[in-house]
Tab-separated table of C-alpha atoms and ligand atoms in Angstrom:
chain	number	residue	atom	x	y	z
A	190	MET	CA	-4.471	16.476	24.249
A	191	SER	CA	-1.676	16.395	21.745
A	192	LYS	CA	-2.502	17.384	18.620
A	193	LEU	CA	-2.083	14.645	15.498
A	194	ARG	CA	-0.059	15.194	12.847
A	195	VAL	CA	-0.735	12.205	10.225
A	196	LEU	CA	1.641	11.042	7.883
A	197	VAL	CA	0.264	8.430	5.121
A	198	GLY	CA	2.843	6.448	2.979
A	199	VAL	CA	1.238	5.342	-0.529
A	200	LYS	CA	2.916	3.267	-3.182
A	201	ARG	CA	1.622	3.112	-7.022
A	202	THR	CA	1.504	-0.524	-8.413
A	203	LEU	CA	-0.238	-2.207	-11.374
A	204	ASP	CA	-4.053	-2.108	-10.848
A	205	TYR	CA	-5.307	-4.677	-8.567
A	206	MET	CA	-7.893	-5.593	-11.390
A	207	LEU	CA	-5.189	-6.742	-13.962
A	208	LYS	CA	-3.412	-9.953	-14.247
A	209	PRO	CA	0.225	-9.316	-13.976
A	210	ARG	CA	2.150	-10.342	-17.068
A	211	ILE	CA	5.929	-11.233	-16.568
A	212	ASN	CA	8.474	-9.489	-18.472
A	213	PRO	CA	10.371	-11.373	-21.459
A	214	ALA	CA	13.424	-11.345	-19.074
A	215	LYS	CA	11.911	-13.115	-16.265
A	216	THR	CA	12.979	-10.419	-14.093
A	217	GLY	CA	9.392	-8.951	-12.729
A	218	VAL	CA	6.045	-7.789	-13.969
A	219	ASP	CA	5.795	-6.124	-17.240
A	220	LEU	CA	4.437	-2.842	-16.832
A	221	THR	CA	4.654	-1.360	-20.138
A	222	GLY	CA	1.540	0.513	-20.957
A	223	GLN	CA	-0.165	-1.227	-18.184
A	224	LYS	CA	-2.642	1.111	-15.667
A	225	MET	CA	-1.199	1.916	-12.424
A	226	SER	CA	-3.226	2.809	-9.617
A	227	ILE	CA	-2.670	3.210	-5.805
A	228	ASN	CA	-1.783	0.266	-3.797
A	229	PRO	CA	-5.436	-1.124	-2.055
A	230	PHE	CA	-3.824	-1.170	1.165
A	231	CYS	CA	-2.533	1.971	0.815
A	232	ASP	CA	-6.237	3.362	-0.377
A	233	ILE	CA	-7.390	2.200	3.033
A	234	ALA	CA	-4.732	4.054	4.677
A	235	VAL	CA	-5.495	7.187	2.918
A	236	GLU	CA	-9.166	6.858	3.953
A	237	GLU	CA	-8.665	6.270	7.428
A	238	ALA	CA	-6.358	9.002	7.843
A	239	ILE	CA	-9.369	11.334	6.204
A	240	ARG	CA	-11.823	9.539	8.575
A	241	ILE	CA	-9.545	10.335	11.342
A	242	LYS	CA	-9.482	13.953	10.378
A	243	GLU	CA	-13.240	14.186	10.189
A	244	ALA	CA	-13.925	12.593	13.493
A	245	HIS	CA	-11.082	14.459	15.224
A	246	LYS	CA	-11.353	18.206	13.742
A	247	ASP	CA	-9.730	20.177	16.552
A	248	ARG	CA	-7.412	17.681	17.119
A	249	VAL	CA	-5.947	16.983	13.776
A	250	GLU	CA	-3.436	19.699	12.722
A	251	ASP	CA	-2.255	17.916	9.439
A	252	THR	CA	-2.597	14.987	7.059
A	253	LEU	CA	0.303	14.403	4.725
A	254	VAL	CA	0.216	11.990	1.864
A	255	VAL	CA	3.885	10.642	0.654
A	256	THR	CA	5.298	8.603	-1.958
A	257	ALA	CA	8.431	7.314	-3.171
A	258	GLY	CA	8.580	6.881	-6.978
A	259	PRO	CA	8.882	8.173	-10.158
A	260	SER	CA	7.035	11.713	-11.250
A	261	ALA	CA	4.344	9.575	-12.542
A	262	SER	CA	3.338	8.765	-9.058
A	263	GLU	CA	1.791	12.299	-8.521
A	264	GLN	CA	-1.583	10.733	-9.897
A	265	ILE	CA	-1.995	8.797	-6.557
A	266	LEU	CA	-0.973	11.904	-4.747
A	267	ARG	CA	-3.716	14.118	-6.170
A	268	GLN	CA	-6.137	11.181	-6.050
A	269	SER	CA	-5.457	11.450	-2.481
A	270	LEU	CA	-5.830	15.352	-2.155
A	271	ALA	CA	-9.074	15.011	-4.040
A	272	LYS	CA	-10.348	12.832	-1.375
A	273	GLY	CA	-9.663	15.009	1.354
A	274	ILE	CA	-5.829	14.636	2.446
A	275	GLN	CA	-4.607	18.107	2.954
A	276	ARG	CA	-1.009	18.013	1.737
A	277	ALA	CA	0.929	15.679	-0.585
A	278	SER	CA	4.658	15.201	-1.194
A	279	LEU	CA	6.472	13.400	-3.923
A	280	ILE	CA	9.993	12.158	-3.007
A	281	ASP	CA	11.307	11.700	-6.797
A	282	VAL	CA	13.517	8.788	-7.174
A	283	GLY	CA	13.313	8.838	-10.967
A	284	ASP	CA	13.213	5.356	-12.505
A	285	LYS	CA	15.206	3.878	-9.499
A	286	GLU	CA	13.910	0.666	-7.772
A	287	LEU	CA	13.500	0.615	-4.268
A	288	GLU	CA	13.629	-1.929	-1.694
A	289	PRO	CA	11.647	-1.510	1.493
A	290	LEU	CA	14.472	-0.660	3.548
A	291	SER	CA	15.040	2.248	1.471
A	292	VAL	CA	11.558	3.508	1.430
A	293	ALA	CA	11.423	3.092	5.335
A	294	LYS	CA	14.941	5.381	5.373
A	295	LEU	CA	12.932	8.105	3.299
A	296	LEU	CA	9.829	7.793	5.274
A	297	LYS	CA	11.839	8.044	8.534
A	298	ALA	CA	13.564	11.300	7.309
A	299	THR	CA	10.062	12.798	6.318
A	300	VAL	CA	8.581	11.813	9.255
A	301	GLU	CA	11.536	13.916	11.140
A	302	LYS	CA	11.040	16.886	8.848
A	303	GLU	CA	7.092	17.164	9.182
A	304	LYS	CA	7.277	16.130	12.778
A	305	SER	CA	4.146	13.504	12.331
A	306	ASN	CA	3.104	11.694	15.187
A	307	LEU	CA	1.115	8.963	13.387
A	308	VAL	CA	1.991	7.043	10.282
A	309	ILE	CA	-0.485	5.126	8.588
A	310	LEU	CA	0.789	2.465	5.902
A	311	GLY	CA	-0.815	-0.454	3.990
A	312	LYS	CA	0.251	-3.841	5.458
A	313	GLN	CA	1.741	-4.809	2.022
A	314	ALA	CA	2.182	-3.306	-1.549
A	315	ILE	CA	0.533	-5.967	-3.682
A	316	ASP	CA	3.386	-5.842	-6.304
A	317	ASP	CA	6.336	-7.302	-4.468
A	318	ASP	CA	4.271	-8.492	-1.349
A	319	ALA	CA	7.153	-7.571	1.022
A	320	HIS	CA	5.193	-6.973	4.112
A	321	GLN	CA	8.579	-4.900	5.331
A	322	THR	CA	8.253	-1.097	5.181
A	323	GLY	CA	5.826	-0.381	8.331
A	324	GLY	CA	8.247	-2.901	10.531
A	325	MET	CA	11.298	-1.332	9.610
A	326	LEU	CA	9.931	2.371	9.902
A	327	ALA	CA	8.465	1.706	13.399
A	328	ALA	CA	11.968	-0.057	14.348
A	329	MET	CA	13.842	3.022	12.987
A	330	LEU	CA	12.117	5.421	14.723
A	331	GLY	CA	11.866	3.368	17.850
A	332	TRP	CA	7.785	3.823	17.856
A	333	PRO	CA	5.243	0.921	18.609
A	334	GLN	CA	3.746	-0.614	15.681
A	335	PHE	CA	0.091	-1.808	15.362
A	336	THR	CA	0.254	-4.397	12.151
A	337	SER	CA	-2.820	-5.364	10.105
A	338	ALA	CA	-5.682	-2.818	11.946
A	339	SER	CA	-9.129	-3.535	11.472
A	340	LYS	CA	-10.068	-0.571	13.786
A	341	VAL	CA	-8.414	2.446	15.007
A	342	ALA	CA	-9.841	4.794	18.055
A	343	PHE	CA	-8.133	7.296	20.234
A	344	GLU	CA	-8.523	7.443	24.015
A	345	GLY	CA	-6.732	10.806	25.599
A	346	GLU	CA	-3.043	10.453	24.509
A	347	ASN	CA	-3.478	6.819	23.530
A	348	VAL	CA	-4.093	4.974	20.152
A	349	ILE	CA	-6.341	1.746	20.513
A	350	VAL	CA	-6.446	-0.492	17.296
A	351	THR	CA	-8.138	-3.631	17.026
A	352	ARG	CA	-6.484	-6.277	15.063
A	353	GLU	CA	-7.881	-9.700	13.193
A	354	ILE	CA	-6.260	-12.821	14.288
A	355	ASP	CA	-6.875	-16.584	14.059
A	356	GLY	CA	-10.712	-16.991	15.312
A	357	GLY	CA	-11.072	-13.677	16.962
A	358	ALA	CA	-9.818	-9.972	17.450
A	359	GLU	CA	-7.152	-8.576	19.571
A	360	THR	CA	-7.211	-4.667	20.771
A	361	LEU	CA	-3.906	-3.102	21.993
A	362	SER	CA	-3.156	0.496	23.136
A	363	SER	CA	-0.284	2.608	23.082
A	364	PRO	CA	0.717	6.226	23.521
A	365	LEU	CA	1.500	8.420	20.395
A	366	PRO	CA	3.679	8.364	18.264
A	367	ALA	CA	3.109	5.302	16.514
A	368	VAL	CA	2.844	3.342	13.207
A	369	ILE	CA	-0.253	1.424	12.051
A	370	THR	CA	-0.608	-0.803	9.015
A	371	THR	CA	-3.786	-1.497	7.534
A	372	ASP	CA	-5.906	-4.661	6.822
A	373	LEU	CA	-8.548	-4.950	4.322
A	374	ARG	CA	-11.294	-4.604	6.763
A	375	LEU	CA	-10.433	-1.358	8.225
A	376	ASN	CA	-12.678	0.649	5.972
A	377	VAL	CA	-14.036	1.026	2.375
A	378	PRO	CA	-12.364	3.781	0.696
A	379	ARG	CA	-14.315	6.370	-0.825
A	380	PHE	CA	-14.541	7.704	-4.553
A	381	ALA	CA	-13.682	11.487	-4.934
A	382	ASN	CA	-16.030	13.372	-6.678
A	383	LEU	CA	-14.997	15.213	-10.280
A	384	ALA	CA	-15.226	18.905	-8.816
A	385	LYS	CA	-12.551	17.723	-6.206
A	386	VAL	CA	-10.461	15.754	-8.985
A	387	MET	CA	-10.367	18.611	-10.950
A	388	LYS	CA	-9.376	21.097	-8.174
A	389	ALA	CA	-6.530	18.384	-6.804
A	390	ARG	CA	-5.187	18.411	-10.655
A	391	LYS	CA	-3.761	21.919	-9.932
A	392	ALA	CA	-3.274	21.496	-6.053
A	393	PRO	CA	0.760	22.202	-5.170
A	394	LEU	CA	2.647	19.203	-4.082
A	395	GLY	CA	5.752	19.156	-2.108
A	396	LYS	CA	8.902	17.841	-3.790
A	397	SER	CA	12.162	16.291	-2.475
A	398	THR	CA	14.867	13.886	-3.460
A	399	PRO	CA	16.456	11.205	-1.559
A	400	GLU	CA	19.705	13.302	-1.681
A	401	GLU	CA	18.056	16.303	0.185
A	402	LEU	CA	16.437	13.887	2.637
A	403	GLY	CA	19.894	12.529	3.229
A	404	VAL	CA	19.318	9.163	2.230
A	405	ALA	CA	21.495	6.910	-0.172
A	406	ILE	CA	19.346	4.211	-2.332
A	407	LYS	CA	21.296	1.203	-1.955
A	408	ASN	CA	19.815	-1.932	-3.263
A	409	ARG	CA	20.995	-5.515	-1.602
A	410	LEU	CA	18.732	-8.055	-3.476
A	411	GLN	CA	19.091	-8.853	-7.307
A	412	THR	CA	16.054	-10.610	-8.791
A	413	LEU	CA	17.226	-14.031	-10.276
A	414	SER	CA	13.803	-15.263	-12.009
A	415	VAL	CA	10.104	-14.309	-11.719
A	416	GLU	CA	8.050	-17.353	-12.725
A	417	GLU	CA	4.192	-17.783	-13.524
A	418	PRO	CA	2.783	-20.303	-10.911
A	419	VAL	CA	2.566	-23.650	-12.412
A	420	SER	CA	-0.719	-24.643	-13.665
A	421	LYS	CA	-2.169	-27.694	-11.655
A	422	ARG	CA	-4.696	-28.339	-14.473
A	423	GLN	CA	-3.921	-31.378	-16.894
A	424	ASN	CA	-5.522	-30.977	-20.244
A	425	ILE	CA	-6.314	-34.415	-22.121
A	426	MET	CA	-7.685	-34.406	-25.345
A	427	VAL	CA	-10.216	-37.127	-26.434
A	428	LYS	CA	-11.389	-37.919	-30.015
A	429	ASN	CA	-15.057	-39.135	-29.347
A	430	VAL	CA	-17.736	-39.296	-26.524
A	431	ASP	CA	-16.662	-43.222	-26.006
A	432	GLU	CA	-13.032	-42.193	-25.168
A	433	PHE	CA	-14.334	-39.334	-23.104
A	434	VAL	CA	-16.615	-41.732	-20.889
A	435	LYS	CA	-13.460	-44.162	-20.905
A	436	THR	CA	-11.155	-41.576	-19.457
A	437	LEU	CA	-13.680	-40.137	-16.716
A	438	LYS	CA	-14.268	-43.707	-15.844
A	439	GLU	CA	-10.023	-44.159	-15.702
A	440	LEU	CA	-9.819	-40.885	-13.753
A	441	LYS	CA	-12.452	-42.127	-11.035
A	442	ALA	CA	-14.697	-39.239	-12.175
A	443	LEU	CA	-17.668	-41.405	-13.107
B	190	AMP	P1	5.554	-3.233	1.503
B	190	AMP	O1	6.498	-3.515	2.658
B	190	AMP	O2	6.283	-2.978	0.260
B	190	AMP	O3	4.670	-4.528	1.132
B	190	AMP	O4	4.671	-2.061	1.649
B	190	AMP	C1	4.155	-1.771	2.684
B	190	AMP	C2	3.498	-0.441	2.717
B	190	AMP	O5	4.562	0.259	2.910
B	190	AMP	C3	2.812	0.033	1.439
B	190	AMP	O6	1.340	-0.243	1.416
B	190	AMP	C4	2.936	1.653	1.784
B	190	AMP	O7	2.192	2.183	2.723
B	190	AMP	C5	4.442	1.871	2.064
B	190	AMP	N1	5.145	1.791	1.114
B	190	AMP	C6	5.771	0.826	0.108
B	190	AMP	N2	6.498	1.455	-1.095
B	190	AMP	C7	6.321	2.859	-0.621
B	190	AMP	C8	6.907	4.068	-1.532
B	190	AMP	N3	7.415	3.818	-2.522
B	190	AMP	N4	6.324	5.199	-1.165
B	190	AMP	C9	5.591	5.466	0.037
B	190	AMP	N5	5.295	4.382	0.612
B	190	AMP	C10	5.638	3.060	0.387
């Protein structure tokens, strides 16, 4: 049976517990001073890679977590190492904005360099909700892609993936290599214990740049505006209880 070399792509995003605030220029979310964390779907991808490693000890040759971003993204790589991923690599793009096509090109170059044969990504990053990187990467590699996986298993040379579809489940199979994107119900990510977090702080990280990977970062989209959702709630001020009751009757709420 061929060995598994698993690559997990992770993105640093605004922590999912925080309410995004739009910046004054209305060109995006204001990240100043905000808590940044691993994108939740990426955390699920990390967990799945670790579970595959634990369940198939003899078969898994390597688990590698990769992010393209600023140097501050090291934090999510170290967190993944603390949980059980074997190696981590930062593609340092400085403060450049990345569109999914650029990310897919950077990941493709890394997959080829690392000889990975299984890529696990989140189905979407919760900041831009693009849902594009997995599809683009699979297309550029010419590999099959399983989207929104809720279960992953192996049978000989094949990977078997179950996906939730409207009112049921679909199970698909393909030989490796393949790209899988994760859905929320695939697993519940573990917490790393403190000793492992401390150890991961000093762990060596692989580093590369887009230039070293032979990828030119070119953005094609320009954000024209970002708006808050329109509130559907209408507030009405009333002066007294009588007016309150009258208003409720007018609104047919009484
Ligand atoms: P998206 O297509 O932007 O919604 O992102 C889908 C998935 O692609 C994410 O969950 C990650 O697994 C991966 N991804 C997106 N951006 C990056 C990045 N900058 N570095 C590494 N992986 C990424």
